[in-house]
Coordinates of C-alpha atoms and ligand atoms in Angstrom, one line a residue:
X25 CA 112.9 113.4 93.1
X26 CA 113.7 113.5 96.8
X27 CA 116.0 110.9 98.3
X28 CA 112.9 109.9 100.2
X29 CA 110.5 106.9 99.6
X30 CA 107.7 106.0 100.7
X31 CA 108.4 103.2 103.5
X32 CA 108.7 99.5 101.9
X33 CA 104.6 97.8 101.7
X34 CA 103.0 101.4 101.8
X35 CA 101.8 103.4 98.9
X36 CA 101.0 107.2 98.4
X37 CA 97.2 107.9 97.3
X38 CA 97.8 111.0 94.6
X39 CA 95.5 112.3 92.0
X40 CA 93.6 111.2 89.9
X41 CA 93.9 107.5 91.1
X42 CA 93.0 109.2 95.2
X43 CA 89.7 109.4 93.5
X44 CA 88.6 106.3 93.3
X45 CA 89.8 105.1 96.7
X46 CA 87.3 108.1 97.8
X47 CA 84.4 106.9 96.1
X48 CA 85.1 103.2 97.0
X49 CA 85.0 104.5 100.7
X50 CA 82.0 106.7 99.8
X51 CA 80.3 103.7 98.3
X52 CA 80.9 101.5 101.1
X53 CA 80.0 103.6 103.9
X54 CA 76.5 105.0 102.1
X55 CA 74.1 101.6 102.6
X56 CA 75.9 101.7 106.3
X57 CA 74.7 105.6 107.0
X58 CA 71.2 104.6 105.3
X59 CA 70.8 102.1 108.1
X60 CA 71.2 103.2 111.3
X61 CA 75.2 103.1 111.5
X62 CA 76.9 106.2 113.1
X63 CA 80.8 107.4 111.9
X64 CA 83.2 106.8 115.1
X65 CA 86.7 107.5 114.9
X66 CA 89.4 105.8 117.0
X67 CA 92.9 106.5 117.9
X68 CA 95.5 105.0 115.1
X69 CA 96.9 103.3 118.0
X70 CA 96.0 101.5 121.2
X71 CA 97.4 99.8 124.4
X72 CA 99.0 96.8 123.1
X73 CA 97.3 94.4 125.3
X74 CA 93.8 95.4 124.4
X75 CA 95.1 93.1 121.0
X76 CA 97.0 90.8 122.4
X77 CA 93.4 89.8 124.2
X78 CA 91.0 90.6 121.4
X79 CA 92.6 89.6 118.5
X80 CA 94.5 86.8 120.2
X81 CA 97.6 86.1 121.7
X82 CA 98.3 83.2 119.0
X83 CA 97.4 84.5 115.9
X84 CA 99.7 85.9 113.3
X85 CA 98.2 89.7 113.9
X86 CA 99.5 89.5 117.0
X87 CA 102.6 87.5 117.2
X88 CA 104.3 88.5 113.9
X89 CA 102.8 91.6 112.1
X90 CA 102.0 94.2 114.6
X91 CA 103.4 97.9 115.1
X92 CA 104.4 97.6 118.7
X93 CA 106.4 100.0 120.6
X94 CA 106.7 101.3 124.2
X95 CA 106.6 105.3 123.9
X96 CA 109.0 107.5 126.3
X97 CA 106.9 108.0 129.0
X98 CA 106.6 103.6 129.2
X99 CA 103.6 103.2 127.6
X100 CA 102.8 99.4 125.8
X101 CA 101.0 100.8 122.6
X102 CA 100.7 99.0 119.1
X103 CA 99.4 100.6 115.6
X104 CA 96.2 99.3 115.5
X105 CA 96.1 96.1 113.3
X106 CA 92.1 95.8 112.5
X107 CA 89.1 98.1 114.2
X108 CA 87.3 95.9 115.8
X109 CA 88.6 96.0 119.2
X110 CA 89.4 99.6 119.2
X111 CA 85.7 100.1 118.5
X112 CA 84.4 98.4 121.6
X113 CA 86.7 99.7 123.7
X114 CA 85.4 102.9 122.7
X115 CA 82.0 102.2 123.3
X116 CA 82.3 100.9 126.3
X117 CA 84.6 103.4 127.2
X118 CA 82.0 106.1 126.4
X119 CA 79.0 104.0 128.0
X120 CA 77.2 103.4 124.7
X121 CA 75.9 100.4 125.5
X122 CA 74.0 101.5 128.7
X123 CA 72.2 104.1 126.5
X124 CA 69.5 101.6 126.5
X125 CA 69.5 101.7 122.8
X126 CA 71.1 98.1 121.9
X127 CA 72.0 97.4 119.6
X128 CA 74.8 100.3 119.1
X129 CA 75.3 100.7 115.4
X130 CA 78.9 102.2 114.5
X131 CA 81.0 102.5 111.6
X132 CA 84.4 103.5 110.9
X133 CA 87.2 104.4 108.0
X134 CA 90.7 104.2 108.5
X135 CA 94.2 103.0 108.4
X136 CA 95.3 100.6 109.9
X137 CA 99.1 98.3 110.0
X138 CA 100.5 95.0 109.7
X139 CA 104.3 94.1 109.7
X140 CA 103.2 91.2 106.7
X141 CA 105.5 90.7 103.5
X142 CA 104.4 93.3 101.1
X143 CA 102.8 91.7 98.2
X144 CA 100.3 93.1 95.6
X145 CA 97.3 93.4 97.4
X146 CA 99.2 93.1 100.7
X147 CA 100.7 96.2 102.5
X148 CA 101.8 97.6 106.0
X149 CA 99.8 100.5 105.9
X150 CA 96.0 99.9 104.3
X151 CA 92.9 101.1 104.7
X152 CA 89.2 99.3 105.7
X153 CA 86.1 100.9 105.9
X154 CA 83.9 98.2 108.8
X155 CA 80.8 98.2 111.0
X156 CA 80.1 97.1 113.9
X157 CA 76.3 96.5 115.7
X158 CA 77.5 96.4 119.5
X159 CA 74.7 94.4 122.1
X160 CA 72.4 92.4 119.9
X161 CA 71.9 88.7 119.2
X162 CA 70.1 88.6 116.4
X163 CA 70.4 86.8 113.1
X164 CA 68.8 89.4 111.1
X165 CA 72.0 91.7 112.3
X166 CA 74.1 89.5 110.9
X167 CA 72.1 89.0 107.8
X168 CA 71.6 93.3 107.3
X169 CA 75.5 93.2 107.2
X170 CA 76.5 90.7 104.7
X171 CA 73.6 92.3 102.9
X172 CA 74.9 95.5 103.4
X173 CA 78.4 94.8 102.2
X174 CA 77.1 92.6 98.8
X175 CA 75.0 95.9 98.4
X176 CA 78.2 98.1 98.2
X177 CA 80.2 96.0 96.2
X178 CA 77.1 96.0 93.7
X179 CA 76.9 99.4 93.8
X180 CA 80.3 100.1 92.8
X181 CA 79.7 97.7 89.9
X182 CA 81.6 95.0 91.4
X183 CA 80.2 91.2 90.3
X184 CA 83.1 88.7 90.6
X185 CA 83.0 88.4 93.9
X186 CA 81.9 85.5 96.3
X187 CA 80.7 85.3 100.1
X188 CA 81.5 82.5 101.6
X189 CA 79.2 82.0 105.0
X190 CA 80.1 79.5 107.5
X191 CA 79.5 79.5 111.8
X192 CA 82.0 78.9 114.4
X193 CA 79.8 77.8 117.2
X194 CA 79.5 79.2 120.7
X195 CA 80.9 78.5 124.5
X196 CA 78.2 75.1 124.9
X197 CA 79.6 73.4 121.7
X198 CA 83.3 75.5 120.4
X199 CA 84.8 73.4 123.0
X200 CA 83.7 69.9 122.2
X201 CA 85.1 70.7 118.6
X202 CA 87.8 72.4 120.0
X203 CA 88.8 69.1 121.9
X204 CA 88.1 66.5 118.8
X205 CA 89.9 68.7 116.4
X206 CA 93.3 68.5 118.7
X207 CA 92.9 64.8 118.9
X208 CA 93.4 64.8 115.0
X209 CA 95.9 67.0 115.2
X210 CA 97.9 64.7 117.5
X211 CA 97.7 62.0 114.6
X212 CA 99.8 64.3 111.7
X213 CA 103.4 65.1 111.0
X214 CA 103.9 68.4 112.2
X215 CA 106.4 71.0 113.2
X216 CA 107.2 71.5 117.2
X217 CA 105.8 74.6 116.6
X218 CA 102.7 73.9 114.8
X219 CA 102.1 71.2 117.4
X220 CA 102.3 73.7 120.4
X221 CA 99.5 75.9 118.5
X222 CA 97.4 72.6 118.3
X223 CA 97.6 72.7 122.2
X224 CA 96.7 76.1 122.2
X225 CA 94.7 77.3 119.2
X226 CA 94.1 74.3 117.1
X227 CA 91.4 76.5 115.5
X228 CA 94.7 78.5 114.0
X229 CA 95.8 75.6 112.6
X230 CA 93.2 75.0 110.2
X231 CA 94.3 78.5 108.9
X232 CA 98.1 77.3 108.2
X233 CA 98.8 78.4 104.7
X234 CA 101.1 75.9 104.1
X235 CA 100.8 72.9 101.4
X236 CA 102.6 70.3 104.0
X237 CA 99.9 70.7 106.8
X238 CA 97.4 71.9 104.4
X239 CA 97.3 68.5 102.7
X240 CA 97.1 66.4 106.1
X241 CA 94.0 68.3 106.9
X242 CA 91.6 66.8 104.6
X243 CA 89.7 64.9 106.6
X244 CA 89.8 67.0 110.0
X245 CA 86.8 67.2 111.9
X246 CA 84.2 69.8 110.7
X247 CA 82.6 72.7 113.5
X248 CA 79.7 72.0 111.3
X249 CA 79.2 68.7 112.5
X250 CA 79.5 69.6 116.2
X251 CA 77.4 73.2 116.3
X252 CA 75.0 72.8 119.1
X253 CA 71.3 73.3 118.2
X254 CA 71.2 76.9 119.5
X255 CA 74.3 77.8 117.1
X256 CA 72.7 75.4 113.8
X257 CA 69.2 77.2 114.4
X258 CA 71.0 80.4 114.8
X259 CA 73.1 79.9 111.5
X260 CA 69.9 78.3 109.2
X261 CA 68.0 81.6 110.2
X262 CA 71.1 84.0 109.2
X263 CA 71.4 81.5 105.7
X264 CA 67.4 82.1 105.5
X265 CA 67.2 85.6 105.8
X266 CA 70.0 86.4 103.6
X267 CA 68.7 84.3 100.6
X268 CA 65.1 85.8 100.9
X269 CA 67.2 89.1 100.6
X270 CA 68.5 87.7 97.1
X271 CA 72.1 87.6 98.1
X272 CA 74.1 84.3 97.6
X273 CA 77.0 83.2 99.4
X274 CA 78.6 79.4 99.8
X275 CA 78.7 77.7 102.6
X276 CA 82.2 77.3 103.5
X277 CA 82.4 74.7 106.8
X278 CA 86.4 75.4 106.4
X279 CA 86.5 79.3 106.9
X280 CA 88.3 80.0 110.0
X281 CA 89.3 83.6 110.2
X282 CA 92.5 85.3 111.1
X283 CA 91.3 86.4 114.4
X284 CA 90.4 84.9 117.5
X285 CA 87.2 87.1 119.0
X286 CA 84.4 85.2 116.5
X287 CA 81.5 83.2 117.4
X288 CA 79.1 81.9 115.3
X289 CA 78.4 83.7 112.2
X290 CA 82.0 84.1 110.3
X291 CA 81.8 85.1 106.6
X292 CA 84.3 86.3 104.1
X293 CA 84.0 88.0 100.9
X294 CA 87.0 87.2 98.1
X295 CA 87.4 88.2 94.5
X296 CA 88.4 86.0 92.1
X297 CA 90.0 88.6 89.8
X298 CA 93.2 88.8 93.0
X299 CA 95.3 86.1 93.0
X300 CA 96.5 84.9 96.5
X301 CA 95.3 88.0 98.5
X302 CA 92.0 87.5 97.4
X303 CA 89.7 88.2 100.5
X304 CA 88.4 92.0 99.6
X305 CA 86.5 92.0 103.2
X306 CA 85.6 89.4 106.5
X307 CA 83.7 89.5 109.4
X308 CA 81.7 87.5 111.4
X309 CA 80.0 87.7 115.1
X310 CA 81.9 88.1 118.7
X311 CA 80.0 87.3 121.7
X312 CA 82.9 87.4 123.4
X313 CA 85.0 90.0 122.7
X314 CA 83.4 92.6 125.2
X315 CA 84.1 90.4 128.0
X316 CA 87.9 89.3 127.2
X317 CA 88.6 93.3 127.1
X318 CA 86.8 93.8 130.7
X319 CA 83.0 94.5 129.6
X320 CA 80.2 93.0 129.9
X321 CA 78.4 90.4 127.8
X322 CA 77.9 91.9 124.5
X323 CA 77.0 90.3 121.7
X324 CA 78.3 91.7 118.9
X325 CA 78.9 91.1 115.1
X326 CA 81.0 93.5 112.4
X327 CA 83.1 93.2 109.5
X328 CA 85.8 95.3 107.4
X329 CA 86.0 95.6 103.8
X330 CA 89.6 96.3 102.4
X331 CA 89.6 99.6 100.4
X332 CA 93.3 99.0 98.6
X333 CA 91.6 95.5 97.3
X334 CA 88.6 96.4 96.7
X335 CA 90.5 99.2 93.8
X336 CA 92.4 96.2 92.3
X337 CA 89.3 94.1 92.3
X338 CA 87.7 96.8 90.4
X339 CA 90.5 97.2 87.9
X340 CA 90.8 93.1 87.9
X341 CA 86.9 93.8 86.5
X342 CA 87.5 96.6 84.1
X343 CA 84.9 98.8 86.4
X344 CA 85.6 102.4 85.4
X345 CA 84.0 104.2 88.4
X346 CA 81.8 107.5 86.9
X347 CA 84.1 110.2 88.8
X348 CA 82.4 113.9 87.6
X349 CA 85.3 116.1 87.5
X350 CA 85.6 118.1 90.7
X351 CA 85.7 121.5 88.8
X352 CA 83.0 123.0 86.8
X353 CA 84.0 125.8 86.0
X354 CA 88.1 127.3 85.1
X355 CA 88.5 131.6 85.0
X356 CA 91.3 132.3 82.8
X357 CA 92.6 135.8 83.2
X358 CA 94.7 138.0 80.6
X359 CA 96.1 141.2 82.6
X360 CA 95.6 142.4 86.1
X361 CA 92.4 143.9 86.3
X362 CA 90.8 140.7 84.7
X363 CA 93.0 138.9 87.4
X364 CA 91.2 140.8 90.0
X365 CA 88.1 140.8 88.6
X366 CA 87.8 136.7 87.8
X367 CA 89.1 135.8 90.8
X368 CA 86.5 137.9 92.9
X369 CA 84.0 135.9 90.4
X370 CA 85.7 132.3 91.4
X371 CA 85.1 133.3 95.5
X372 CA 81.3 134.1 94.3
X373 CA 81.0 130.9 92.1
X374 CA 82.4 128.8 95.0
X375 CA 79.7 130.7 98.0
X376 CA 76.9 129.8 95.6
X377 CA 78.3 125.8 95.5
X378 CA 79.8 125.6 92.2
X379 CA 83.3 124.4 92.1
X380 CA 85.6 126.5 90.3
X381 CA 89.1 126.6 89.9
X382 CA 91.5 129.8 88.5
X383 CA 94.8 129.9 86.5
X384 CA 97.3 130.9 89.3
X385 CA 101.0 132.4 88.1
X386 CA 101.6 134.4 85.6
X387 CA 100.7 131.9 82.8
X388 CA 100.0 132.8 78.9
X389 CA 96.8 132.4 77.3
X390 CA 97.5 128.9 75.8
X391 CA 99.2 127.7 79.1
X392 CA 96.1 128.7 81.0
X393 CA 94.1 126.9 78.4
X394 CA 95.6 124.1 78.7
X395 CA 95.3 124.4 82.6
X396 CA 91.5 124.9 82.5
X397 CA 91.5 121.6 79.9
X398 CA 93.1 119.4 82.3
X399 CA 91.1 120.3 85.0
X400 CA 88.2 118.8 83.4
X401 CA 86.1 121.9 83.7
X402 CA 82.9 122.2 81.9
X403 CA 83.1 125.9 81.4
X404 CA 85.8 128.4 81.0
X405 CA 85.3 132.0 81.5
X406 CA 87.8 134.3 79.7
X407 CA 88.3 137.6 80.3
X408 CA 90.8 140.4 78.4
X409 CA 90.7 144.4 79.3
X410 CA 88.9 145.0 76.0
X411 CA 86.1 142.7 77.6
X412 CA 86.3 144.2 80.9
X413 CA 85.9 147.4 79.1
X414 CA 82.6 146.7 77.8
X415 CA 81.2 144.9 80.8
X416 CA 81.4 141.3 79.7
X417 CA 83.4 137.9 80.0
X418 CA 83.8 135.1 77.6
X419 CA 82.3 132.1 78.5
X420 CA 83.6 129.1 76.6
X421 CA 81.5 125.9 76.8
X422 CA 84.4 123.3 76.9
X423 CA 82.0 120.3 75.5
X424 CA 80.7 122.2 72.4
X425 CA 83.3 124.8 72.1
X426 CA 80.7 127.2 72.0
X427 CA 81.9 130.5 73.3
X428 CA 80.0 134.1 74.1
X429 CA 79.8 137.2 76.1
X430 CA 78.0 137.3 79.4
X431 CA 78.1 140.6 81.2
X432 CA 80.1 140.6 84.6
X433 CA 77.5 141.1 87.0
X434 CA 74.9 138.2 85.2
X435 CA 78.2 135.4 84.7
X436 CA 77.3 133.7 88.4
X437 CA 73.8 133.5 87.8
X438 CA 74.4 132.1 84.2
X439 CA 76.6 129.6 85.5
X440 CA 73.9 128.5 88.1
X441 CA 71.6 128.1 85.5
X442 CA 73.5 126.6 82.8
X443 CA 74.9 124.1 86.0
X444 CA 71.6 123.0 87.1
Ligands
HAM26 P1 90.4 91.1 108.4 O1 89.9 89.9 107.6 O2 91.7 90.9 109.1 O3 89.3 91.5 109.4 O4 90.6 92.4 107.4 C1 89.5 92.8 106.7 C2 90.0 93.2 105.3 O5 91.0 94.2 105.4 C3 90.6 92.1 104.5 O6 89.6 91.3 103.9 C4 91.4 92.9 103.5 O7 90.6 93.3 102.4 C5 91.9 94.1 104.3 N1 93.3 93.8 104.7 C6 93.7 93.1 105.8 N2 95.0 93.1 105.8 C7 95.5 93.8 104.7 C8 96.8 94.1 104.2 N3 97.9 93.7 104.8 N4 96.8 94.8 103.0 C9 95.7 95.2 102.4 N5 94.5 94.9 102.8 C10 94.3 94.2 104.0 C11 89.3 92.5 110.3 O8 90.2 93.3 110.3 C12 88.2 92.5 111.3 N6 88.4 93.6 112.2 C13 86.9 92.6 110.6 C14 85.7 92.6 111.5 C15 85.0 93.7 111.9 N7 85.2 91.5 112.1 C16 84.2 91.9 112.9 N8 84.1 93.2 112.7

């Protein structure tokens, strides 16, 4: 072992487990490339201030858990926390949005870091796969992405989970709410500091984790009861359209997220199999994001599912994901010409699309066996010089543990065949 480790909340991703964070991104991002969504890939890092504005200068993202650092040449740049605003900035950046093609549909896999104490299900360095449809208002775009996500999760096998649904109102009616709920929060026993995020952010508050303020907030005032009718007609046709599509969800009029760019339509989705780091994915809408980074008005809504948690919530299920074994076939040679010849017959196996795998370094015939077990392969092919001295190889079906001789020249199109 080297004196190295892997830095304190990060993890390494190493066979066999790497598999199934594959497929989890795989599954997550297939219903998003069967509607519309194209890949884009941002920088791992950005100018700090493009998330001290869209994320928001009081939340915890911003104050307390991100990767900031100001590089030799003077530059203000920050790992990037969440996707969100890196997205947009690259669309507008690139003039996406005056394609004439609104709404832009994007989607995006990725690391991403926050400085938060590492717990199980909690780390620096994690990984989201999100979407994002840039320059729409529309409730049925909100609605095809919860749909989309509860269709990924499903398809990955995944049932314990929940979606809790709730809006955050717009410009007309955030404020009124804003302004009631800071009245309340004049009226409780709270820390200097808490109290200066009431004045600021009383939305944030809401979102304290802890029991003391928790348990003063019970009877806070509600967005609910102050959405305008715009935002209430807006939110009963997203609720509509996603329960004609089969798909149930909770209205939760407490859900206020960790960042500060949503409007409206805010939803989570959490596991119940976690513990306290339950939420497997979020999202909601942000009419005003584009703006607060220096773009025009673009209605937008997105969300990010969490690939690390969306693992444990599939071992907190018992989900076995069905990963085929990447190699199908493992040549096995005894002596140098059969070296030669099987590994000319792996490079043809692999041009044809069949994955094959050899037994590299000078191994013995049960080493190599043992080898071509572990990797899982459905067929071995054997070969000796007396084989190679009458034409032929040994092909071993590893299920049955059938074996026979196929000449040298007919082995690839046997395989094909035998492979389907
Ligand atoms: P978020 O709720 O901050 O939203 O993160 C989304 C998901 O990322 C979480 O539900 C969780 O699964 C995962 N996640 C977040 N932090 C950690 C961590 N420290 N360790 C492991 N997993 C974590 C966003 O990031 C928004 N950008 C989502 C969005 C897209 N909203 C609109 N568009």
């Amino acid at each position: 072992m080297s004196t190295f480790k892997a830095p304190k909340g990060t993890y390494d991703l190493i066979p066999p487990d790497s598999a199934k964070f594959l497929a989890v991104r795989e599954a997550i991002a297939a219903p998003l490339r069967n509607s519309g969504y194209g890949y884009i890939e941002t920088p791992g890092f950005e100018n700090v201030e493009l998330f001290a504005r869209g994320v928001g200068e009081s939340t915890d993202i911003v104050t307390k858990e991100m990767y900031a650092f100001e590089t030799k040449g003077g530059d203000s740049l920050a790992l990037r926390p969440e996707g969100t605003a890196s997205v947009l900035r690259a669309a507008l950046e690139a003039n996406l949005h005056k394609l004439g093609n609104l709404p832009v549909k994007l989607w995006y896999s990725g690391s991403y870091y926050r400085y938060e104490r590492p717990q199980k299900g909690r780390y620096r360095h994690f990984s989201q796969v999100g979407a994002e449809a840039i320059g729409a208002e529309d409730p049925a775009l909100d609605a095809e992405l919860i749909i989309l996500a509860d269709q990924a999760y499903r398809s990955l096998g995944l049932s314990d989970f929940r979606i809790l649904l709730n809006s955050l109102g717009d410009k007309e009616c955030r404020p009124v709410y804003r302004a009631a709920l800071q009245d309340f929060l004049r009226g409780l026993d709270i820390d200097e500091d808490t109290r200066r995020r009431a004045e600021i952010n009383p939305l944030r508050v809401l979102d304290d984790k802890r029991e003391s303020v928790q348990k003063q907030l019970g009877d806070a005032p509600l967005l609910r009861d102050y959405l305008c009718d715009a935002c209430k007609a807006y939110h009963e046709e997203v609720r509509e359209l996603i329960t004609a599509a089969g798909v149930s969800f909770e209205d939760d009029p407490k859900l206020v997220r960790g960042l500060d760019y949503y409007t409206r339509t805010t939803f989570e989705f959490v596991h119940d199999g976690l513990g306290s780091q339950s939420a497997v994915g979020g999202g909601g809408r942000y009419d005003g994001l584009s703006e607060m980074i220096g773009g025009p008005a673009l209605p937008s809504v997105g969300w990010a599912l969490g690939v690390d948690r969306t693992v444990l919530a599939l071992e907190a299920e018992g989900v076995e994901l069905e990963l085929p074994s990447t190699t199908s076939v493992f040549a096995v040679p005894l002596g140098e010409e059969a070296r030669r010849v099987l590994f000319t017959k792996v490079t043809e196996l692999r041009k044809v699309g069949i994955a094959a795998d050899f037994s590299y370094g000078a191994k013995g015939l049960k080493g190599a066996m043992k080898n071509a077990n572990r990797s899982g392969a459905r067929y071995t092919i054997v070969a000796g010089e007396r084989d190679l001295a009458e034409g032929v190889v040994q092909l071993k079906d590893m299920e049955s543990g059938e074996q026979s001789a196929i000449g040298v020249n007919e082995i690839v199109a046997e395989l094909e065949s035998r492979l389907g």
